[in-house]
mmCIF file of C-alpha atoms in Angstrom:
data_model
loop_
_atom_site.group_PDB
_atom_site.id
_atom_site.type_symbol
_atom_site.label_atom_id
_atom_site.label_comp_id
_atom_site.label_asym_id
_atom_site.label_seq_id
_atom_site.Cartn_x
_atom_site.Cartn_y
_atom_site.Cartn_z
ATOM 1 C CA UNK A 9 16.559 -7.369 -32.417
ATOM 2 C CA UNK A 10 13.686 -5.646 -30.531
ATOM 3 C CA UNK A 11 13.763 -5.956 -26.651
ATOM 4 C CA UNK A 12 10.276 -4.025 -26.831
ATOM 5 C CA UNK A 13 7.784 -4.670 -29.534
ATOM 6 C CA UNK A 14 4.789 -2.758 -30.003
ATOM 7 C CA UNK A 15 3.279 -4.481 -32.736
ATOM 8 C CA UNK A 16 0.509 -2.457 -33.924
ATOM 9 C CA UNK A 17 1.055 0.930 -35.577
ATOM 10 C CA UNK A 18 -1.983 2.524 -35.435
ATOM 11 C CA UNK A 19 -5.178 2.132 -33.660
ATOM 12 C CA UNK A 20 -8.454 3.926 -34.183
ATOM 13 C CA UNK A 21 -11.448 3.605 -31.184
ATOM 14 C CA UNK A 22 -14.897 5.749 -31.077
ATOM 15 C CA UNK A 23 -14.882 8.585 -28.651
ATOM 16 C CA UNK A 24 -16.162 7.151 -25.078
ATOM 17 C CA UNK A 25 -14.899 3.261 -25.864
ATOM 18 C CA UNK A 26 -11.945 1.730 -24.370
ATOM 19 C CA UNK A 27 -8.917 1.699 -25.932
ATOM 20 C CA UNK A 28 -6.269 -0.826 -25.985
ATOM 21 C CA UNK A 29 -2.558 -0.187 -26.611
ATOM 22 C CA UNK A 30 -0.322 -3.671 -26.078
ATOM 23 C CA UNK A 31 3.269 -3.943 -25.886
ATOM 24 C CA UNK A 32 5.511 -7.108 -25.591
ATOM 25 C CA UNK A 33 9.235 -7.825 -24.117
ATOM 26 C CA UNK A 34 12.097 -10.093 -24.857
ATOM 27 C CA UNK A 35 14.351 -9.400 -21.672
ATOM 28 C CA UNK A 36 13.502 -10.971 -18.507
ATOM 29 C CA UNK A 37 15.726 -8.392 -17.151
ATOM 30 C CA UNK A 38 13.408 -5.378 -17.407
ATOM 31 C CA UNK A 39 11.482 -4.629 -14.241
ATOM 32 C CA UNK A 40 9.809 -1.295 -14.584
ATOM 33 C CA UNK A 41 7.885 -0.192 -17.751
ATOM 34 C CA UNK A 42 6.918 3.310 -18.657
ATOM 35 C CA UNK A 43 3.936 4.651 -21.110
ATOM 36 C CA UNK A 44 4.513 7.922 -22.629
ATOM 37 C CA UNK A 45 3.157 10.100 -25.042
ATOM 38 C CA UNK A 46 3.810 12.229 -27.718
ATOM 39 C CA UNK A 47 1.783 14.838 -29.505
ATOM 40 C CA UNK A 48 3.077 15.953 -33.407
ATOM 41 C CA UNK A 49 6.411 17.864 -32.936
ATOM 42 C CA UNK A 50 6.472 17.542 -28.782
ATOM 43 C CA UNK A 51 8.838 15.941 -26.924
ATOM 44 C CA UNK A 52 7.124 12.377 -25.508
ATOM 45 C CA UNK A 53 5.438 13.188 -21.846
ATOM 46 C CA UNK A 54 5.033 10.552 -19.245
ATOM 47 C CA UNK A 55 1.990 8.823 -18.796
ATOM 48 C CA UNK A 56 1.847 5.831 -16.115
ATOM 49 C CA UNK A 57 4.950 3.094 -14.936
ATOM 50 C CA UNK A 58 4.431 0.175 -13.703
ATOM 51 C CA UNK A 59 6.808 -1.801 -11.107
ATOM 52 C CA UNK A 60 7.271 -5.866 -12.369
ATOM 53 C CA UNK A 61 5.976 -6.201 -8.018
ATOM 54 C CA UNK A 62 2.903 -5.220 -9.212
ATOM 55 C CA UNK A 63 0.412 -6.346 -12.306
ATOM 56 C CA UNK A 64 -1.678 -3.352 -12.232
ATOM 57 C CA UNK A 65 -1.530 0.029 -11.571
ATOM 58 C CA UNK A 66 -4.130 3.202 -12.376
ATOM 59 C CA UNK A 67 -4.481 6.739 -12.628
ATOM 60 C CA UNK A 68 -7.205 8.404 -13.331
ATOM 61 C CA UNK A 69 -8.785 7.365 -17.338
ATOM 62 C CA UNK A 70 -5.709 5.180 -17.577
ATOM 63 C CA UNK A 71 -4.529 1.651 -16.114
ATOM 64 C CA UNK A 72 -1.595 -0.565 -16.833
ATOM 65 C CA UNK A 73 -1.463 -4.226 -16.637
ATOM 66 C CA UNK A 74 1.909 -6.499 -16.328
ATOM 67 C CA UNK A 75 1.618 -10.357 -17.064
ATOM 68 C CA UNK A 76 5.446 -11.157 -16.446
ATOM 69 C CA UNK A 77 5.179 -14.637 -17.385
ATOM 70 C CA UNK A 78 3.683 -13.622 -20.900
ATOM 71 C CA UNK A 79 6.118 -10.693 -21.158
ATOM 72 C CA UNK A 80 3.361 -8.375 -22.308
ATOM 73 C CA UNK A 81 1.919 -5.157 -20.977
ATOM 74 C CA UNK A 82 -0.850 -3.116 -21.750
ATOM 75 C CA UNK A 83 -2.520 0.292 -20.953
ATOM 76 C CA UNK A 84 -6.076 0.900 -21.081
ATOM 77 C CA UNK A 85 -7.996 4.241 -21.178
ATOM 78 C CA UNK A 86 -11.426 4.496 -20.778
ATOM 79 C CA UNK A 87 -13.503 6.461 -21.615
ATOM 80 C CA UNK A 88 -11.221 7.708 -24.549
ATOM 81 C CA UNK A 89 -11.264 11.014 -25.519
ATOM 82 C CA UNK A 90 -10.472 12.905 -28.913
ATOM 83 C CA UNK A 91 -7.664 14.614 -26.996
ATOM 84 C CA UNK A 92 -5.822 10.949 -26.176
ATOM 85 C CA UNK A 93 -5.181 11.129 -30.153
ATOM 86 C CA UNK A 94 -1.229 10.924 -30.088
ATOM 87 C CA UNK A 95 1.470 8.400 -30.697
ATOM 88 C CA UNK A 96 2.222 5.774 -27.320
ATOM 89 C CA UNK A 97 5.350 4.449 -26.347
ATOM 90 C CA UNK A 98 5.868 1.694 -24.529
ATOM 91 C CA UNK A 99 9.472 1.622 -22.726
ATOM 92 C CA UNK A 100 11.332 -0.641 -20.469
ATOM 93 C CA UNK A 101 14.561 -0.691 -18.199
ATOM 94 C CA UNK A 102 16.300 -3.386 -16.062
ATOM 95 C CA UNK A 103 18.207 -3.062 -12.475
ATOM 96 C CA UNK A 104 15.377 -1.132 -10.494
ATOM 97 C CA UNK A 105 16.237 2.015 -12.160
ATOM 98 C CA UNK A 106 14.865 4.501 -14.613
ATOM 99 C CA UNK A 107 17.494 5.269 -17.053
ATOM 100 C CA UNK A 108 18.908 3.589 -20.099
ATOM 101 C CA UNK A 109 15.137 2.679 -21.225
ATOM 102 C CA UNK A 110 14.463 1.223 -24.372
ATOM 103 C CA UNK A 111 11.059 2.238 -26.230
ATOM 104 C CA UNK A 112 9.068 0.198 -28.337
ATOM 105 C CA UNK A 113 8.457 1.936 -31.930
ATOM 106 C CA UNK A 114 5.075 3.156 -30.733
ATOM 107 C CA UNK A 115 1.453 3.166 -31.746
ATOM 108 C CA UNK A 116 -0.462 6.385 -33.243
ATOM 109 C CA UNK A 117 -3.715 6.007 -31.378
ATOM 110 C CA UNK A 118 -6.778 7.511 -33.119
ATOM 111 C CA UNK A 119 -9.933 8.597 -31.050
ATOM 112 C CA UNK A 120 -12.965 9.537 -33.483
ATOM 113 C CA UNK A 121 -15.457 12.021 -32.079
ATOM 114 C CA UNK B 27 8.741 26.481 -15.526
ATOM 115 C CA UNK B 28 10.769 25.647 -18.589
ATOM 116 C CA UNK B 29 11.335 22.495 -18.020
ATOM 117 C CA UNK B 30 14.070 20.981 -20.326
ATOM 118 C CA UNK B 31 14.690 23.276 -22.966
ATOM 119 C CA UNK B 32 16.022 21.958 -26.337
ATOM 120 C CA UNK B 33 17.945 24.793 -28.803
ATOM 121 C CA UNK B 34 17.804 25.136 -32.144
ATOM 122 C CA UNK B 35 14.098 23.366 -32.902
ATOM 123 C CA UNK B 36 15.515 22.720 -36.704
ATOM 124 C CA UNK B 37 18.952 22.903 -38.423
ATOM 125 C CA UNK B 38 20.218 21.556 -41.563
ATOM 126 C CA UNK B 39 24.058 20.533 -42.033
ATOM 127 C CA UNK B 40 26.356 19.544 -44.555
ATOM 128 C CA UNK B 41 28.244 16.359 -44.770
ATOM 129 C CA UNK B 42 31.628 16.320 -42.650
ATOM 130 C CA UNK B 43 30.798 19.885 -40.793
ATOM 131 C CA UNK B 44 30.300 19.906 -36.782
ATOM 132 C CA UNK B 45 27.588 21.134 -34.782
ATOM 133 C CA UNK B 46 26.462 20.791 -30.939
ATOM 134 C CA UNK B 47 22.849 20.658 -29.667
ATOM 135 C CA UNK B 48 21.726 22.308 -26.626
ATOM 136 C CA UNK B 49 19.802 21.665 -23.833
ATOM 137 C CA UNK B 50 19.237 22.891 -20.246
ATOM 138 C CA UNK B 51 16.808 22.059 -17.734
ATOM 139 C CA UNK B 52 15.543 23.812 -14.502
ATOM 140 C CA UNK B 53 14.438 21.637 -12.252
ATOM 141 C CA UNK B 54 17.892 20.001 -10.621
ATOM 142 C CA UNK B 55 17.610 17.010 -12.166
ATOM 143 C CA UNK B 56 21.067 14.449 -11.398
ATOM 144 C CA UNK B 57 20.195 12.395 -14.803
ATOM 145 C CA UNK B 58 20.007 13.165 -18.314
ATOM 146 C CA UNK B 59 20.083 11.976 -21.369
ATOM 147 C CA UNK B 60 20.301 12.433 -25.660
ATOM 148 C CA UNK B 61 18.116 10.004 -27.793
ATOM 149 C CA UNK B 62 17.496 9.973 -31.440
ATOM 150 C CA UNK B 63 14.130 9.021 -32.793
ATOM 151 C CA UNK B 64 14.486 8.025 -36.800
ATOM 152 C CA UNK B 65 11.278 8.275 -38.705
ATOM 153 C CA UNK B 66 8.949 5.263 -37.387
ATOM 154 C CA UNK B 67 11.666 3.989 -34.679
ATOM 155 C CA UNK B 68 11.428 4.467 -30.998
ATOM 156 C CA UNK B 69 13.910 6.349 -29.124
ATOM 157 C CA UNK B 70 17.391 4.959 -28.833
ATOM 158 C CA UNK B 71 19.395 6.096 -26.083
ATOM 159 C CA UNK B 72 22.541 8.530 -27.214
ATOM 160 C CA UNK B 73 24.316 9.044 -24.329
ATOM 161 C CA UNK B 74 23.393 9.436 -20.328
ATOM 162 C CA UNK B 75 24.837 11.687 -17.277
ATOM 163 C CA UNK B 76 24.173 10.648 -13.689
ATOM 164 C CA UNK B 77 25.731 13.881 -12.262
ATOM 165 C CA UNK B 78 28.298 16.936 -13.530
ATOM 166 C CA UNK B 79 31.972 15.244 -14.563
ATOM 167 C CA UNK B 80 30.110 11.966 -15.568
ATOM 168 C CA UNK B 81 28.661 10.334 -18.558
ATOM 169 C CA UNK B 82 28.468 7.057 -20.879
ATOM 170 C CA UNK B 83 27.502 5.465 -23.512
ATOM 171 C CA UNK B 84 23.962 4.222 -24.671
ATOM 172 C CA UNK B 85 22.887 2.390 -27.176
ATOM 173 C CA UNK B 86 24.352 4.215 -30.602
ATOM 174 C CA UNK B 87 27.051 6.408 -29.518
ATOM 175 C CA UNK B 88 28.801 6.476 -32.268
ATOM 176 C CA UNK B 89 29.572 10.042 -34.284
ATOM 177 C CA UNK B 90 28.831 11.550 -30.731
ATOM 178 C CA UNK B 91 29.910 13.307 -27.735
ATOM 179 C CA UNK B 92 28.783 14.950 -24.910
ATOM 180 C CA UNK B 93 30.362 16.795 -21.577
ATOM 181 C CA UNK B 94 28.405 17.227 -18.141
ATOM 182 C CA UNK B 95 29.954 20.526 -16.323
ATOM 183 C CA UNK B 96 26.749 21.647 -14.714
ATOM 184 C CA UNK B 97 24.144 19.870 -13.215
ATOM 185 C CA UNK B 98 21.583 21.897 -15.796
ATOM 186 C CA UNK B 99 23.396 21.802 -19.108
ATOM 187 C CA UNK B 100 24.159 18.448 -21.413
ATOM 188 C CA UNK B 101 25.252 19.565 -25.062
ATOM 189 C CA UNK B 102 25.280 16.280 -27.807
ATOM 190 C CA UNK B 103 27.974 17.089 -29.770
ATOM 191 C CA UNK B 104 28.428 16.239 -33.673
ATOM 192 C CA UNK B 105 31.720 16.199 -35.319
ATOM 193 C CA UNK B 106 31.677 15.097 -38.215
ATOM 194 C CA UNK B 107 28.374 14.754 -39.661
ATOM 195 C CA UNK B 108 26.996 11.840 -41.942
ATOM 196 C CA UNK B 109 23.766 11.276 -43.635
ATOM 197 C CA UNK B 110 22.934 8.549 -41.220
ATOM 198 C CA UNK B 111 23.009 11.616 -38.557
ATOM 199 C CA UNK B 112 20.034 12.539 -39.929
ATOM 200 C CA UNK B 113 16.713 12.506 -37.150
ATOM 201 C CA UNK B 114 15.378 13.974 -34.631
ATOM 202 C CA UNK B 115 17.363 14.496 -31.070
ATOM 203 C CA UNK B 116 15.451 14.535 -27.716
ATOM 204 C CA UNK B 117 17.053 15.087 -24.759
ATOM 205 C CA UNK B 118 15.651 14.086 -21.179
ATOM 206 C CA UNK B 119 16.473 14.878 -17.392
ATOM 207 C CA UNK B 120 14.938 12.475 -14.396
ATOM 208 C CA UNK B 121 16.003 12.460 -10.629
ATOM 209 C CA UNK B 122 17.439 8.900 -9.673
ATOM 210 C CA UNK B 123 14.388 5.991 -10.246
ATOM 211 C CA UNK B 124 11.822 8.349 -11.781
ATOM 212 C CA UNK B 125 10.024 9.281 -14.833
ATOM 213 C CA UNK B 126 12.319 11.704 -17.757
ATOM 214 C CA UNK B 127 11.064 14.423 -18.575
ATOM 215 C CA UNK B 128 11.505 15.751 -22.437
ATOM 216 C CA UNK B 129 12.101 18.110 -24.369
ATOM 217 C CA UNK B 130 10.250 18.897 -27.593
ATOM 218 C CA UNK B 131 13.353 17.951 -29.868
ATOM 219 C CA UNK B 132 15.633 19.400 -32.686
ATOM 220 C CA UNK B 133 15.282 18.099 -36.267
ATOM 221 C CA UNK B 134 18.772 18.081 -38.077
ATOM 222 C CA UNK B 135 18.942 16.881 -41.537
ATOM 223 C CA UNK B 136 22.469 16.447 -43.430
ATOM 224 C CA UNK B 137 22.227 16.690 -46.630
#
């Protein structure tokens, strides 16, 4: 069974528009929740985390929401760019700390010039 | 700045021989860890290492091992290999409570 489901497995947006990756959890255990991504034969490179204190937190193009009592995450970029084109995990781990994580299968994210 | 290094990129093996994957980082990381990413699958955690002289299981440890006698080198080791081996291996290195950092993976195939 999937702790964390990303249930969309691609995505395509126009250059400049927001996109909209979701991702969904089953254990009420899991308090911190990572983004990465991953470029074609690259190793997956972290994006934004989120703490389950907060529901929000930004960097830059990129923001994450938390609704805890819907289990469900999102990121958002805006404005996308041609370069955000890549593959987005979500991942989650339990017990305030950072390792044993377990990743959602991911969605390929397209970004049309 | 290497970063965490991953040796060899590609390598194909035959059923039942043995082979270990490499990787070293550089930046004194306490943590790492192996995951295996099958074709449209997240990552599932290997193994994990908190520190040199300790490490423990993840989520599909099976047909694995691994030893921690540095702080910058984790081998995954494969000893007798089985189709079901086949995928790609990442391995990561965090400090305590923060993001991993990967490496760019090695594709094994057993054929």
């Amino acid at each position: 069974d999937q702790q964390v489901k990303q249930n969309s497995p691609s995505l395509s947006v126009q250059e400049g528009r927001i996109s909209i990756l979701n991702c969904d959890y089953t254990n009420s255990m899991f308090d911190y929740f990572l983004w990465y991504k991953k470029y074609p034969a690259e190793g997956p490179t972290f994006l934004i985390s989120i703490s389950s204190i907060k529901d929000k937190n930004e960097d830059g193009r990129f923001t994450v929401f938390l609704n805890k009592s819907a289990k469900h995450l999102s990121l958002h970029i805006v404005p996308s760019q041609p370069g955000d084109s890549a593959v987005y995990f979500c991942a989650a781990s339990g017990e305030g700390g950072s390792e044993k994580l377990v990743f959602g299968k991911g969605t390929k994210l397209t970004v049309n010039p | 700045n290497a970063g965490v290094t991953q040796t060899p990129k590609f390598r194909i093996l035959k059923i039942g021989q043995s082979m270990t994957l490499q990787c070293t980082q550089d930046m004194n990381h306490n943590y790492m860890y192996w995951y295996r990413q099958d074709p449209g699958m997240g990552l599932k955690l290997i193994y994990y290492s908190v520190g040199a002289g300790i490490t423990d299981k993840g989520e599909v440890p099976n047909g694995y091992n691994v030893s921690r006698s540095t702080t910058e080198d984790f081998p995954l080791r494969l000893e007798l290999a089985a189709p079901s081996q086949t995928s790609v291996y990442f391995c990561a290195s965090s400090y305590p409570s923060e993001p991993q950092h990967f490496g760019d993976g090695t594709r094994l195939s057993i054929l």
